[in-house]
XYZ file of C-alpha atoms in Angstrom:
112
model
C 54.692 -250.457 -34.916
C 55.635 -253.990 -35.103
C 58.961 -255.142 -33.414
C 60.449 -255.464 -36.768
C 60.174 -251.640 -37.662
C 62.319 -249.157 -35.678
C 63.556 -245.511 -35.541
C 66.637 -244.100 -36.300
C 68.393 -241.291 -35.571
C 72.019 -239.809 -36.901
C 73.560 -237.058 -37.633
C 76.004 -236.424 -39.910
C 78.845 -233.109 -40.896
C 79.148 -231.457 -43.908
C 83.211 -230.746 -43.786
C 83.622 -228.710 -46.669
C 87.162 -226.501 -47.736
C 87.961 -225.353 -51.068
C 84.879 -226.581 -52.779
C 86.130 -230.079 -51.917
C 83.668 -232.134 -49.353
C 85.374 -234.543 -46.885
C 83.608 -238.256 -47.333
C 84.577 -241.331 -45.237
C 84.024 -245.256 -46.245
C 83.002 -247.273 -43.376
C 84.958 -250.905 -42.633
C 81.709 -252.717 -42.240
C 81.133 -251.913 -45.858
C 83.963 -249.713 -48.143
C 81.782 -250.191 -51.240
C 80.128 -246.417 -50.126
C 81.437 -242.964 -49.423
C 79.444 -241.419 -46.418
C 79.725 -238.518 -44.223
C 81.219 -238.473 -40.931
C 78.907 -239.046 -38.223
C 76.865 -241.845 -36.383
C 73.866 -242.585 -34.098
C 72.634 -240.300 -31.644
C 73.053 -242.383 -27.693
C 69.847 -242.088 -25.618
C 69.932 -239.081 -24.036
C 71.961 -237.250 -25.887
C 71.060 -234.130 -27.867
C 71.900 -233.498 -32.048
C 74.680 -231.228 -31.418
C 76.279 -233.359 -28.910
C 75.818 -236.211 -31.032
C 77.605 -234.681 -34.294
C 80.095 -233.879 -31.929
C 81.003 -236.816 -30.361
C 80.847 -238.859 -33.774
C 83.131 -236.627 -35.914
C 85.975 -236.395 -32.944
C 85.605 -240.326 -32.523
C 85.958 -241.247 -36.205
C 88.420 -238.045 -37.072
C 90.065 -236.826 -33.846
C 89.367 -233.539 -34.313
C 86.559 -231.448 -32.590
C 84.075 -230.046 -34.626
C 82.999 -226.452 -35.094
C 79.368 -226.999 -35.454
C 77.915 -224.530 -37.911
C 73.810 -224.427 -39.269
C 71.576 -227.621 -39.336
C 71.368 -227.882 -43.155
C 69.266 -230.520 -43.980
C 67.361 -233.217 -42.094
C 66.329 -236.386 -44.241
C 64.435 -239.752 -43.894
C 63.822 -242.927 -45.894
C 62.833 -246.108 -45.283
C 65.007 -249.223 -45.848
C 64.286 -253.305 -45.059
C 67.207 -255.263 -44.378
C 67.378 -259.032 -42.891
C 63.412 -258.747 -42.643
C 63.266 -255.477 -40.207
C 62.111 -252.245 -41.625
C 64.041 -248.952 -40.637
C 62.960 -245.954 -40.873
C 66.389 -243.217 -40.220
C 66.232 -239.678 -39.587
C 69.182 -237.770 -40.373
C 70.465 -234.558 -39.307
C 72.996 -232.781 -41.629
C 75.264 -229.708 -39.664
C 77.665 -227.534 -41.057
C 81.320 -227.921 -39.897
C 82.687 -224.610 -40.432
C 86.523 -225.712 -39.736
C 86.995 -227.667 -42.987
C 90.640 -226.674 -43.216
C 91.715 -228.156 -39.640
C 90.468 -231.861 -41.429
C 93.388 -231.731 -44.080
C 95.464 -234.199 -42.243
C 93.242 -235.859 -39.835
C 94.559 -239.027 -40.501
C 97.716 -237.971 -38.492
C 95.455 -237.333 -35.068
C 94.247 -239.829 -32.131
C 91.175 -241.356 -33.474
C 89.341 -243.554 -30.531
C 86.711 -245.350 -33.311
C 89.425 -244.730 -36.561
C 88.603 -248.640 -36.775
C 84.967 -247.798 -37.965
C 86.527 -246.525 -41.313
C 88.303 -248.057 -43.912
């Protein structure tokens, strides 16, 4: 593996309540609806990962359900080749995200 390829790993929740799933758009680019979630730190493990991520970006913590899917691709930007892994967990308190735009969010600047 060249220094222009790399690993990634994220994870990612699945907030669903009512039949309606909870998407975010990201400031660095708003043209995309994503799920909540990030990067896992060195160290850390998936669950505390998901964790972390959601409470940053939503201010509220997570009750981390099932791992429900895990996904990778491969994608070349700016010349370097990444290759993500993504876990996807269940969030099985959907209803306690209705108004998180109303709590303390310490990275609410990553979305837009």
């Amino acid at each position: 593996m060249s220094s222009r390829q790399k690993f990634i790993v994220r994870c990612r929740g699945i907030i669903l309540h009512e039949g309606k799933l909870l998407v975010v758009r990201h400031a660095h680019d708003p043209s995309f609806a994503a799920l909540p979630g990030g990067h896992l730190e060195w160290g850390e493990d998936a669950h505390t990962c998901i964790r972390r991520e959601i409470f940053e970006e939503l201010g509220i913590e997570p009750v981390i359900g099932r791992l429900l899917y895990v996904n990778t691709f491969h994608a070349t930007r700016d010349g370097e080749t990444v290759q993500p892994f993504e876990f996807f967990f269940e969030v099985t308190n959907g209803d306690a995200y209705l108004a998180y735009e109303d709590s303390v969010r310490s990275h609410a600047h990553e979305l837009a």
